[in-house]
Short mmCIF file of N, CA, C and O in Angstrom, two decimals:
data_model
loop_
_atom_site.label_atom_id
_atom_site.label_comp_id
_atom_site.label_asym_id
_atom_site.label_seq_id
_atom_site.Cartn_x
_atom_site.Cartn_y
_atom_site.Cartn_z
N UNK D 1 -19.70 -18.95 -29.21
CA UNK D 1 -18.46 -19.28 -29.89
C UNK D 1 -17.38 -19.58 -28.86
O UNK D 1 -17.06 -18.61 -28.17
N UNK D 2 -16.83 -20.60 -28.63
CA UNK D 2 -15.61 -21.13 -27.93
C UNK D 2 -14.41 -20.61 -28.29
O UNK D 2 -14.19 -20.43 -29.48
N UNK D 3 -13.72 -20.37 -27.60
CA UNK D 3 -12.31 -19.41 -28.26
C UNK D 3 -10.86 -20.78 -27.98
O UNK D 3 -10.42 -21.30 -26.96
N UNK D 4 -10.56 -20.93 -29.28
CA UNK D 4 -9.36 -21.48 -29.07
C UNK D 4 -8.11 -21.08 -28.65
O UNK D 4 -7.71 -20.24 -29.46
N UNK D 5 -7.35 -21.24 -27.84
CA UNK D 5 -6.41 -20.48 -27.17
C UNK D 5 -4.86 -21.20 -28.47
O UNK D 5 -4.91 -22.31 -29.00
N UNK D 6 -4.19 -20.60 -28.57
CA UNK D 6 -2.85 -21.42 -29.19
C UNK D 6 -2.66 -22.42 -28.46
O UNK D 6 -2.92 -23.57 -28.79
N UNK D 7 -2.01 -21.96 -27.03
CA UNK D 7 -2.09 -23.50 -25.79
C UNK D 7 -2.93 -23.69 -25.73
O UNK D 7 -3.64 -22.86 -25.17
N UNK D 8 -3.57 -24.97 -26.27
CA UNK D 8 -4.52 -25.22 -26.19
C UNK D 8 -5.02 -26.48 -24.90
O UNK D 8 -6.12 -27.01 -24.82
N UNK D 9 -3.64 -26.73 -23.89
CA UNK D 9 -3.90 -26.80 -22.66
C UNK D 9 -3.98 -25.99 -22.03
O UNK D 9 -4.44 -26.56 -21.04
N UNK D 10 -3.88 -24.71 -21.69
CA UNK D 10 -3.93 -24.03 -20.44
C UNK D 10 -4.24 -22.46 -21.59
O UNK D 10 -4.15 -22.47 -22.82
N UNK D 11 -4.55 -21.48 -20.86
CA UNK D 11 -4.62 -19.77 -20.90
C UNK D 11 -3.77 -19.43 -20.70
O UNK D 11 -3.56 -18.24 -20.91
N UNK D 12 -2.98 -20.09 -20.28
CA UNK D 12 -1.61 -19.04 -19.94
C UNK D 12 -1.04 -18.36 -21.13
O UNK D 12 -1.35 -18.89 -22.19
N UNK D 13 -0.23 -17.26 -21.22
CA UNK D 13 0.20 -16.26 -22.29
C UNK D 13 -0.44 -16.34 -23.14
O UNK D 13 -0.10 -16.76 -24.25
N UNK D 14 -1.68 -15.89 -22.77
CA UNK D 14 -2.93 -15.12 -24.30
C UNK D 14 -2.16 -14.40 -24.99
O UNK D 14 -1.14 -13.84 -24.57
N UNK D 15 -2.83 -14.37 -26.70
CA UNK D 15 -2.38 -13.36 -27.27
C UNK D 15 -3.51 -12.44 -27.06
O UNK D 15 -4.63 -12.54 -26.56
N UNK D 16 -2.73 -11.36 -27.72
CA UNK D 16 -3.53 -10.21 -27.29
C UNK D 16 -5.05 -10.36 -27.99
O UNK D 16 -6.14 -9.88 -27.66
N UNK D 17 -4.60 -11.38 -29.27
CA UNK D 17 -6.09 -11.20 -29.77
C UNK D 17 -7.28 -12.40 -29.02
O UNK D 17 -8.47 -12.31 -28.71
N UNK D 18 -6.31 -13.47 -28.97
CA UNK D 18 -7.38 -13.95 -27.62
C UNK D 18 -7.82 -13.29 -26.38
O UNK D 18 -8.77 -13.62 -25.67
N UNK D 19 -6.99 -12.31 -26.21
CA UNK D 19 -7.42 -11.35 -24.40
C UNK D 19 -8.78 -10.74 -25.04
O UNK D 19 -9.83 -10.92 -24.44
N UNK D 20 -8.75 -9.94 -26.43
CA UNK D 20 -9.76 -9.22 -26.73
C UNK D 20 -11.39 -10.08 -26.99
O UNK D 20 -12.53 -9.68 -26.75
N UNK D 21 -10.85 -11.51 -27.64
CA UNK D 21 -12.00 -12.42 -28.22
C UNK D 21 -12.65 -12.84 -26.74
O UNK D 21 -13.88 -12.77 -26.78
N UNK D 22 -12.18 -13.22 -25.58
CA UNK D 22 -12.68 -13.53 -24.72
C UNK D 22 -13.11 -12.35 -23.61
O UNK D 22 -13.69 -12.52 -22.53
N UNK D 23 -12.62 -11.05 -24.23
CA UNK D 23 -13.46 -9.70 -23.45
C UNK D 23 -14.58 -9.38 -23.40
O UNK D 23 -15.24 -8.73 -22.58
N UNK D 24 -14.99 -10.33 -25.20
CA UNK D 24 -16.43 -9.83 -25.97
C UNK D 24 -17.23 -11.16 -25.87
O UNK D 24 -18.40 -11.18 -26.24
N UNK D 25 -16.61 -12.26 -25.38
CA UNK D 25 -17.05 -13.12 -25.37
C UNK D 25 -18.46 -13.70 -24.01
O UNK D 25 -18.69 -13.06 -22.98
N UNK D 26 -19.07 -14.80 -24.35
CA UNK D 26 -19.14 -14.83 -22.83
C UNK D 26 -19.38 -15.62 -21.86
O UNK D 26 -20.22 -15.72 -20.97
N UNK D 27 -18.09 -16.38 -22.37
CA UNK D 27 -17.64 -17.56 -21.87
C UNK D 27 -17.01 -17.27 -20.57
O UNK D 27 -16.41 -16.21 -20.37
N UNK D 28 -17.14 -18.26 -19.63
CA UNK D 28 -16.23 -18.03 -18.28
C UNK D 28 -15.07 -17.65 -18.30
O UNK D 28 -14.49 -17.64 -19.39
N UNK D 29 -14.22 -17.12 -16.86
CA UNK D 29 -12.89 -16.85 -17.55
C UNK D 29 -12.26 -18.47 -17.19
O UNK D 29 -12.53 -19.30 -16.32
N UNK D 30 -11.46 -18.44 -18.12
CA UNK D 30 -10.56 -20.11 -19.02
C UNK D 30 -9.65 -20.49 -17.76
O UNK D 30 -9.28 -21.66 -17.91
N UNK D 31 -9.23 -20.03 -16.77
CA UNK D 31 -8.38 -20.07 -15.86
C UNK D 31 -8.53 -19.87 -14.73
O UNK D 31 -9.19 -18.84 -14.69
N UNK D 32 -8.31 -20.26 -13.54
CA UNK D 32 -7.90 -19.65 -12.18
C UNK D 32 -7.08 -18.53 -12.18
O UNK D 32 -5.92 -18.71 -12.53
N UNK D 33 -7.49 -17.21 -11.79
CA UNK D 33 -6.08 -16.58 -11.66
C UNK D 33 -6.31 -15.58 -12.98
O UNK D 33 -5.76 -14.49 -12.85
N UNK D 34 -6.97 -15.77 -14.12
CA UNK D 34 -6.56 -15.30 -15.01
C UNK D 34 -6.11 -13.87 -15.25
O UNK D 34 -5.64 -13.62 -16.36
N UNK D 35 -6.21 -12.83 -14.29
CA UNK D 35 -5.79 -11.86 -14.18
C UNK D 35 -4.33 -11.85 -14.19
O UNK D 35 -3.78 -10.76 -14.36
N UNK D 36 -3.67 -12.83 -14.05
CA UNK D 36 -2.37 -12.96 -13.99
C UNK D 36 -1.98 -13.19 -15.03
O UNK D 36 -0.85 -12.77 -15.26
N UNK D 37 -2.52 -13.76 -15.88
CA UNK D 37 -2.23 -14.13 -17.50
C UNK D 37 -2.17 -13.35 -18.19
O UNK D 37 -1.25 -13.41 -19.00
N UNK D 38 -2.87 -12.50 -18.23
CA UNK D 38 -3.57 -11.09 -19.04
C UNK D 38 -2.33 -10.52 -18.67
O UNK D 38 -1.52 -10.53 -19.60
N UNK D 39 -1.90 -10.02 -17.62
CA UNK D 39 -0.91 -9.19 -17.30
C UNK D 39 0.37 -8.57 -18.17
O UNK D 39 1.18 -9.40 -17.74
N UNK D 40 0.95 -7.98 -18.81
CA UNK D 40 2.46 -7.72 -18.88
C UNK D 40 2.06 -5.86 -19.44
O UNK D 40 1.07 -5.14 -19.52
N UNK D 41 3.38 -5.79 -19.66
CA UNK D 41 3.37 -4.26 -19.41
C UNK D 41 3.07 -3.84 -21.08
O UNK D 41 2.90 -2.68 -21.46
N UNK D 42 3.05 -5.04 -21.96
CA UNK D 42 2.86 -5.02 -23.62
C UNK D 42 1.32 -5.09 -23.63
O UNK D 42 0.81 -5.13 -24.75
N UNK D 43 0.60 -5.11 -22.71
CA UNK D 43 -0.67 -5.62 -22.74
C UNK D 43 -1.60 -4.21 -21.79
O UNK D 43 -2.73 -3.79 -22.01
N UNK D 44 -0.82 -3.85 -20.98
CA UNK D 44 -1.85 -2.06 -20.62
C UNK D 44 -2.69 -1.84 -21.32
O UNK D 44 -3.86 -2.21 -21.22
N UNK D 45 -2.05 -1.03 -22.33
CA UNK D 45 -2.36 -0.04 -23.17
C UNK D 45 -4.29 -0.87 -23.97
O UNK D 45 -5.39 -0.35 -24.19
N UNK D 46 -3.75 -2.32 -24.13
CA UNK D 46 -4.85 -2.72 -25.14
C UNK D 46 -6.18 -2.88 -23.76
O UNK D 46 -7.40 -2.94 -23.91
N UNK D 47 -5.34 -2.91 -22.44
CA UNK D 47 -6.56 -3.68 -21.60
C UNK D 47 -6.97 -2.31 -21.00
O UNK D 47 -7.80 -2.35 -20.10
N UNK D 48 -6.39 -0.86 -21.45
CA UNK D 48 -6.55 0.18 -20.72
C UNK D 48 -8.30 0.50 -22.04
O UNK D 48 -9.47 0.61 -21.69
N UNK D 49 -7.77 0.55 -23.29
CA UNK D 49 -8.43 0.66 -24.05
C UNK D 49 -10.02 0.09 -24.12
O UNK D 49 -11.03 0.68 -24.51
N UNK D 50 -9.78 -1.78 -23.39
CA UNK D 50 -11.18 -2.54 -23.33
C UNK D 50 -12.19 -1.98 -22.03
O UNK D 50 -13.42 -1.88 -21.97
N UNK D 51 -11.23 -1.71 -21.15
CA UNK D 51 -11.55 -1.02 -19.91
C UNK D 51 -12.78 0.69 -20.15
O UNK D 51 -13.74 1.02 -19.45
N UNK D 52 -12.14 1.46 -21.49
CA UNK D 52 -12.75 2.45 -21.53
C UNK D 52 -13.75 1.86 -22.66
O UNK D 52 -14.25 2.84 -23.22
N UNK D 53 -14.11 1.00 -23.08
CA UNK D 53 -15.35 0.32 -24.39
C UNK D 53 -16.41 0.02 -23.54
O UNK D 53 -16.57 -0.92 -22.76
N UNK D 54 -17.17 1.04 -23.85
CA UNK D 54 -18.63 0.81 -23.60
C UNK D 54 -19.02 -0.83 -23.79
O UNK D 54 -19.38 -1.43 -22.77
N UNK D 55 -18.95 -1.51 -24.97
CA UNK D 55 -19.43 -2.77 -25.17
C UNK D 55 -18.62 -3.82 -24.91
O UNK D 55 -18.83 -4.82 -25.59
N UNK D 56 -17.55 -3.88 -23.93
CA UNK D 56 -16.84 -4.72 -23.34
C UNK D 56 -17.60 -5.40 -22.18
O UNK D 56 -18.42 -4.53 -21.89
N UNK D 57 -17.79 -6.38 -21.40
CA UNK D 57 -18.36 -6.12 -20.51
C UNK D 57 -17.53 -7.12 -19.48
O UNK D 57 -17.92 -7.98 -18.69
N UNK D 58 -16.62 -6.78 -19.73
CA UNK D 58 -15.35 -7.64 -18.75
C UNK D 58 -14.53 -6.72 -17.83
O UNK D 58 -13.60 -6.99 -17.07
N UNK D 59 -15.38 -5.08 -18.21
CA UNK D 59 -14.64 -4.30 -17.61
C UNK D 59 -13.57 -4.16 -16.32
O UNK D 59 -12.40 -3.77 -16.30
N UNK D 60 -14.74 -4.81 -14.88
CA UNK D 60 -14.46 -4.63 -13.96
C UNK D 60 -13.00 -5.81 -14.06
O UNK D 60 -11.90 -5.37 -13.72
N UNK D 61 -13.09 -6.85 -14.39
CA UNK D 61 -12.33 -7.76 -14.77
C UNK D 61 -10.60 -7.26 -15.13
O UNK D 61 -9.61 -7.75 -14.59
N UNK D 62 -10.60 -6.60 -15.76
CA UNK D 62 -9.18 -5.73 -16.34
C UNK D 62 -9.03 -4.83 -15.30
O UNK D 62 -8.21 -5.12 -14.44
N UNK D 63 -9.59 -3.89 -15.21
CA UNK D 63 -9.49 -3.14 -13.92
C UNK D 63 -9.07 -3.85 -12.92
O UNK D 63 -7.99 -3.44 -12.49
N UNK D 64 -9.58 -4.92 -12.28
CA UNK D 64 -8.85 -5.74 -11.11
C UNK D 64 -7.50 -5.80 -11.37
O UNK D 64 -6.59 -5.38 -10.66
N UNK D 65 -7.42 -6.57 -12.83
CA UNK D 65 -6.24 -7.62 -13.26
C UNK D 65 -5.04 -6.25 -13.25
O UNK D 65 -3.93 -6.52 -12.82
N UNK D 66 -5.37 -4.61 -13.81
CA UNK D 66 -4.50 -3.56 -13.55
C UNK D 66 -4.35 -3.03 -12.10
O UNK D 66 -3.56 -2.12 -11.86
N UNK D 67 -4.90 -3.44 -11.40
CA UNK D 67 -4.55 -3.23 -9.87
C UNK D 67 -3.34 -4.37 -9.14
O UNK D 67 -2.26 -4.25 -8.54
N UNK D 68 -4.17 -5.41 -9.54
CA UNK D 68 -2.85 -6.87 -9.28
C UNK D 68 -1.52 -6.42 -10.02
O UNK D 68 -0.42 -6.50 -9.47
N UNK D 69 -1.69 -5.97 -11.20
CA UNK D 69 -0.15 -6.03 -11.95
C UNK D 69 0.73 -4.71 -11.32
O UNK D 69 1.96 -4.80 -11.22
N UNK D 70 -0.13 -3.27 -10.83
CA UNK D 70 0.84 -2.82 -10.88
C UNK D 70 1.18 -3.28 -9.45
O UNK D 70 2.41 -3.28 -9.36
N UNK D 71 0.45 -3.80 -7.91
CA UNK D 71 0.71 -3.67 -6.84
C UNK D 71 1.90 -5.17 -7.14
O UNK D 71 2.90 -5.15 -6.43
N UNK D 72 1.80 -6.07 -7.87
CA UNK D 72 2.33 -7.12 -8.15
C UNK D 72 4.33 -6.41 -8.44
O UNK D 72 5.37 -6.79 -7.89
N UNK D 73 4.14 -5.55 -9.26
CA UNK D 73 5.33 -4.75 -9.77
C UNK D 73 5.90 -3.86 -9.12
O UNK D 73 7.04 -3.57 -9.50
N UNK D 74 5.31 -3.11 -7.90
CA UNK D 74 5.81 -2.21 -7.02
C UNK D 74 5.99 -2.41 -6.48
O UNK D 74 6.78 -1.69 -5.88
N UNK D 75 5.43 -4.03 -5.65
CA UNK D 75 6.01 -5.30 -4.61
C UNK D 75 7.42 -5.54 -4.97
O UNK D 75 8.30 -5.48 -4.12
N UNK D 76 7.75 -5.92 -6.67
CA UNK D 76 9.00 -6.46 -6.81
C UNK D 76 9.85 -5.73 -6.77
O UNK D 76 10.91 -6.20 -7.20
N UNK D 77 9.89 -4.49 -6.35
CA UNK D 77 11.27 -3.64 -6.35
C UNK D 77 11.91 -3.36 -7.63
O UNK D 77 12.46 -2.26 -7.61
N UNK D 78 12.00 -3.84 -8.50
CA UNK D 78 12.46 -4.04 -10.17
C UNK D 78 12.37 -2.75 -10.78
O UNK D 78 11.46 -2.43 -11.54
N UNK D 79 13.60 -1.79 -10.36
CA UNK D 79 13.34 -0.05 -10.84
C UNK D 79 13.05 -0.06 -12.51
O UNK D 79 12.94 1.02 -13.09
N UNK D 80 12.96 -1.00 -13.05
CA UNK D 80 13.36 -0.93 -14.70
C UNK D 80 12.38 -1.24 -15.19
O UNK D 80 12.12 -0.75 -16.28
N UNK D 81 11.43 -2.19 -14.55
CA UNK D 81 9.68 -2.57 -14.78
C UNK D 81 8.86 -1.32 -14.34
O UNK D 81 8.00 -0.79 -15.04
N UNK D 82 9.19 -0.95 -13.16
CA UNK D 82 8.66 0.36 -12.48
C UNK D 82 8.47 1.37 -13.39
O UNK D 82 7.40 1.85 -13.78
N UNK D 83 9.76 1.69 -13.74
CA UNK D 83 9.93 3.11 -14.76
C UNK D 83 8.93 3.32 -15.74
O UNK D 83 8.07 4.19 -15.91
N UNK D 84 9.47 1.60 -16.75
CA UNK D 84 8.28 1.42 -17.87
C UNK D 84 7.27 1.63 -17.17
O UNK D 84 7.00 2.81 -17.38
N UNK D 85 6.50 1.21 -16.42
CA UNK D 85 5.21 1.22 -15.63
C UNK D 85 4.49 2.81 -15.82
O UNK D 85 3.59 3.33 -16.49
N UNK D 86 5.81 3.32 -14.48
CA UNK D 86 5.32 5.02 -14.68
C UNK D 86 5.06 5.84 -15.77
O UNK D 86 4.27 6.78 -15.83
N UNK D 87 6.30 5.10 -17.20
CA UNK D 87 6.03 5.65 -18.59
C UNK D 87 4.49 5.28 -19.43
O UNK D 87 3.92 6.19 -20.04
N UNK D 88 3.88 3.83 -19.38
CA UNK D 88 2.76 3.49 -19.76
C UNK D 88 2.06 4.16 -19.00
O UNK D 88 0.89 4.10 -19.38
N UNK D 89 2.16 4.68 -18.26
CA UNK D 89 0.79 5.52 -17.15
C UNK D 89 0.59 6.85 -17.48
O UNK D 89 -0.44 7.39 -17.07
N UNK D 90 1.57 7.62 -18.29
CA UNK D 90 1.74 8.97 -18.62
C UNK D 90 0.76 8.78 -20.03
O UNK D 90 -0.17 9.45 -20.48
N UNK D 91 1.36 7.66 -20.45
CA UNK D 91 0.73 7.31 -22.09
C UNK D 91 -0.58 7.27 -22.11
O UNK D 91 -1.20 8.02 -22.85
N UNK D 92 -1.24 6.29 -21.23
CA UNK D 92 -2.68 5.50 -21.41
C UNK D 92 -3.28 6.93 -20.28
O UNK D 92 -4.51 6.83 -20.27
N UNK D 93 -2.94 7.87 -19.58
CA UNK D 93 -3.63 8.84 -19.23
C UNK D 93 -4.02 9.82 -20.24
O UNK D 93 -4.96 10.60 -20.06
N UNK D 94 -3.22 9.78 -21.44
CA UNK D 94 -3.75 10.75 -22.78
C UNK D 94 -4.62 10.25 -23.24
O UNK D 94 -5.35 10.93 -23.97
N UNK D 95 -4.89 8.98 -23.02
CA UNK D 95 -6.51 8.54 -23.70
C UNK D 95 -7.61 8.10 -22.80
O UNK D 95 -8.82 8.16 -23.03
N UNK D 96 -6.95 7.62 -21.65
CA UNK D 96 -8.35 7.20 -20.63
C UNK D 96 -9.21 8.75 -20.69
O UNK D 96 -8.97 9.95 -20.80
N UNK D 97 -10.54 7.64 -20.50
CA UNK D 97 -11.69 8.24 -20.63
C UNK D 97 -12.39 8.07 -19.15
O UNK D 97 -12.82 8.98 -18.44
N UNK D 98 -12.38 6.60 -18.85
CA UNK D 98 -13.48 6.49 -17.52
C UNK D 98 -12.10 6.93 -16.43
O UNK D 98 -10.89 6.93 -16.23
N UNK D 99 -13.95 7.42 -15.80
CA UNK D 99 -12.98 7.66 -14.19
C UNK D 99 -12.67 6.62 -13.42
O UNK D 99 -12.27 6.83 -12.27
N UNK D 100 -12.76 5.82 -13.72
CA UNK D 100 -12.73 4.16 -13.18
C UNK D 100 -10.88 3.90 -13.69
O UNK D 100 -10.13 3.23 -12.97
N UNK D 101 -10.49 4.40 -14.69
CA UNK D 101 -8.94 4.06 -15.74
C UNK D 101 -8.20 5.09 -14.77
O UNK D 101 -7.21 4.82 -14.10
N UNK D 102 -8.98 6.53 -14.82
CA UNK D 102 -8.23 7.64 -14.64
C UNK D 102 -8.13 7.15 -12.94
O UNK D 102 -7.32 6.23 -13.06
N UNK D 103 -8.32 7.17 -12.09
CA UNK D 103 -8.22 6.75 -10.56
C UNK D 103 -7.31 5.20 -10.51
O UNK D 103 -7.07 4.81 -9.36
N UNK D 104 -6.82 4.34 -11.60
CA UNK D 104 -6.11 3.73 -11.11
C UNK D 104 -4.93 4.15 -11.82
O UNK D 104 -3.96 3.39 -11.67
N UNK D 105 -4.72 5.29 -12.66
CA UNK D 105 -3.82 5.73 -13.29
C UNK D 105 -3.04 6.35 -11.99
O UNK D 105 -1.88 6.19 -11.60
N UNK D 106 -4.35 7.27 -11.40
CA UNK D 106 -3.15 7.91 -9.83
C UNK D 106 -3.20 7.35 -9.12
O UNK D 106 -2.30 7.74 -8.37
N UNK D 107 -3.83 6.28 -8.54
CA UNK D 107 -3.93 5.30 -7.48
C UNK D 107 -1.94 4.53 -7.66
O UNK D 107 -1.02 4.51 -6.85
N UNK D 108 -2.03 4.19 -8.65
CA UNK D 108 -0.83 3.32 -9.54
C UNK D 108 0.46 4.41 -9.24
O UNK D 108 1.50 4.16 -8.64
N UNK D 109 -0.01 5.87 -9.96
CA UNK D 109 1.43 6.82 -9.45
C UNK D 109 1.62 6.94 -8.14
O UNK D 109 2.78 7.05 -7.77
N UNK D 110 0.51 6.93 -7.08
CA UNK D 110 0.64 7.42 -6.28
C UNK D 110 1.64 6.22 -5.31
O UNK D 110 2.67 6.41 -4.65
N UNK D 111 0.96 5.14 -5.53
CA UNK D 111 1.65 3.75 -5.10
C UNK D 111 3.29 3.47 -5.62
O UNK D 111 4.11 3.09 -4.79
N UNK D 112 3.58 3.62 -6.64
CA UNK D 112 4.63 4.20 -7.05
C UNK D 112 5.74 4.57 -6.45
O UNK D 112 6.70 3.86 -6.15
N UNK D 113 5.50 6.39 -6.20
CA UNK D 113 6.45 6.94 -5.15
C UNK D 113 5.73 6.46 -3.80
O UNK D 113 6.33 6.92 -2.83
N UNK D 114 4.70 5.73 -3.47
CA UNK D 114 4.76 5.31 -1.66
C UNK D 114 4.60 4.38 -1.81
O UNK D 114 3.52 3.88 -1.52
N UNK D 115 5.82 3.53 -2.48
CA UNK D 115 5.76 1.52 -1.81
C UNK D 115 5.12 1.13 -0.69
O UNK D 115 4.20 0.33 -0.80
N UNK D 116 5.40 1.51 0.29
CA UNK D 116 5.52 1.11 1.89
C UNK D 116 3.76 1.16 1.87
O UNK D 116 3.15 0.34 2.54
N UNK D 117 3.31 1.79 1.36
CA UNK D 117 1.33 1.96 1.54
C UNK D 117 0.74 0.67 0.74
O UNK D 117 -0.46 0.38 0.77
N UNK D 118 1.74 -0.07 0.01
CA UNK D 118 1.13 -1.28 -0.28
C UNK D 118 0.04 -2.07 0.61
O UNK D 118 0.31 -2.28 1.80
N UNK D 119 -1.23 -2.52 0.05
CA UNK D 119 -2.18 -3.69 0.72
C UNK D 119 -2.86 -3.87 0.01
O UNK D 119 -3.41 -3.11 -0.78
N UNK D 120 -2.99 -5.45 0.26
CA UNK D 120 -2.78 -6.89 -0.78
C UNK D 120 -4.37 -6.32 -0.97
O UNK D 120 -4.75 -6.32 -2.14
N UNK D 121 -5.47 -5.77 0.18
CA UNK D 121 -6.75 -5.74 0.01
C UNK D 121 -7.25 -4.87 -0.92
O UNK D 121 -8.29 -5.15 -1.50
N UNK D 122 -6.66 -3.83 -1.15
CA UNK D 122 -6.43 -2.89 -2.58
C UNK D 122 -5.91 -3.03 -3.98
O UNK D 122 -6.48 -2.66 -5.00
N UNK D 123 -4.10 -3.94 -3.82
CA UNK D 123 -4.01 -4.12 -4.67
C UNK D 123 -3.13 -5.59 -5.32
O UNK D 123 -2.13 -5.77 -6.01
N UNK D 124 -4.33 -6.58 -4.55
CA UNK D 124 -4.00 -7.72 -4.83
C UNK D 124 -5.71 -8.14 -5.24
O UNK D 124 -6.62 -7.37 -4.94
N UNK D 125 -6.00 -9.65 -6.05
CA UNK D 125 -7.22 -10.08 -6.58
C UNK D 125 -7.97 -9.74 -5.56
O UNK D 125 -7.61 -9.68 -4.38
N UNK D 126 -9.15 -9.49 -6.04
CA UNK D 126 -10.44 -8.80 -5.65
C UNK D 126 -10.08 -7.54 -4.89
O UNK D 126 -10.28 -7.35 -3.69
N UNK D 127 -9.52 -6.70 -5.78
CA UNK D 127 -9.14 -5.47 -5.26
C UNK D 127 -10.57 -4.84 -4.73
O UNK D 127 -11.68 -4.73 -5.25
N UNK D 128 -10.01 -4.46 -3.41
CA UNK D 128 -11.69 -3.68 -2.54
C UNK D 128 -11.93 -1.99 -3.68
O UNK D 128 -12.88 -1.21 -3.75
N UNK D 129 -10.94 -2.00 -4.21
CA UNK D 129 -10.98 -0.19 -5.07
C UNK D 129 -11.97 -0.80 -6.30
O UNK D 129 -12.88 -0.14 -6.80
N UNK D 130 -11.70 -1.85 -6.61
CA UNK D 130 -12.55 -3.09 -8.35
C UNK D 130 -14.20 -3.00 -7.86
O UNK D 130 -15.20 -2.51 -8.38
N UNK D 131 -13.95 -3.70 -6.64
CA UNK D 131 -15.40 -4.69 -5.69
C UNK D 131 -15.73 -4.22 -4.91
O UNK D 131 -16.63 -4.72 -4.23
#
């Protein structure tokens, strides 16, 4: 099954129910980059969720794409994205299940309060913590 995107030029700003149709899907991913698409801070919680589904099998995939977003967000200095950040991390730790969610939950706090330990090889695409 081919997934129609709304833009139906580009992937860019999936809805959430396209992020999920193409989790289960298993079609290539639609984009260069697409970890970047997937991204926003309205979108965690659902990609924290596909991340802990046994029958997802895009797992490692989200997991990357949550390593890029938060090292992407703790790069930008932006105390007000941050905060939310630290608040979705308190949240989606009451339900993560894998230890794969739970280790970038503290990987993410820990990066957090130590900006300066940022690296792109951890937590930029093809995170070495993902691969």
């Amino acid at each position: 099954m081919k997934i129609i995107f709304r833009d139906a030029q580009h992937a860019w700003n999936p809805t959430q129910e396209e992020i999920k149709a193409w989790a289960y899907s298993g079609e290539k991913i639609p984009e260069q980059d697409w970890e970047l698409a997937v991204n926003s801070l309205e979108n965690i919680p659902m990609i924290c969720s596909l991340i802990d589904d046994e029958k997802c099998n895009r797992t490692l995939f989200f997991l990357g794409s949550l390593y890029v977003f938060t090292g992407d967000l703790v790069r930008s200095g932006v105390a007000e994205e941050i905060g939310r950040l630290s608040e979705l991390l308190n949240i989606v730790k009451m339900k993560a299940k894998s230890e794969k969610l739970n280790d970038w939950i503290k990987r993410s706090k820990y990066l957090i309060q130590h900006p300066n330990t940022y690296d792109y090889d951890y937590w930029g695409l093809g995170s070495k913590y993902v691969y």
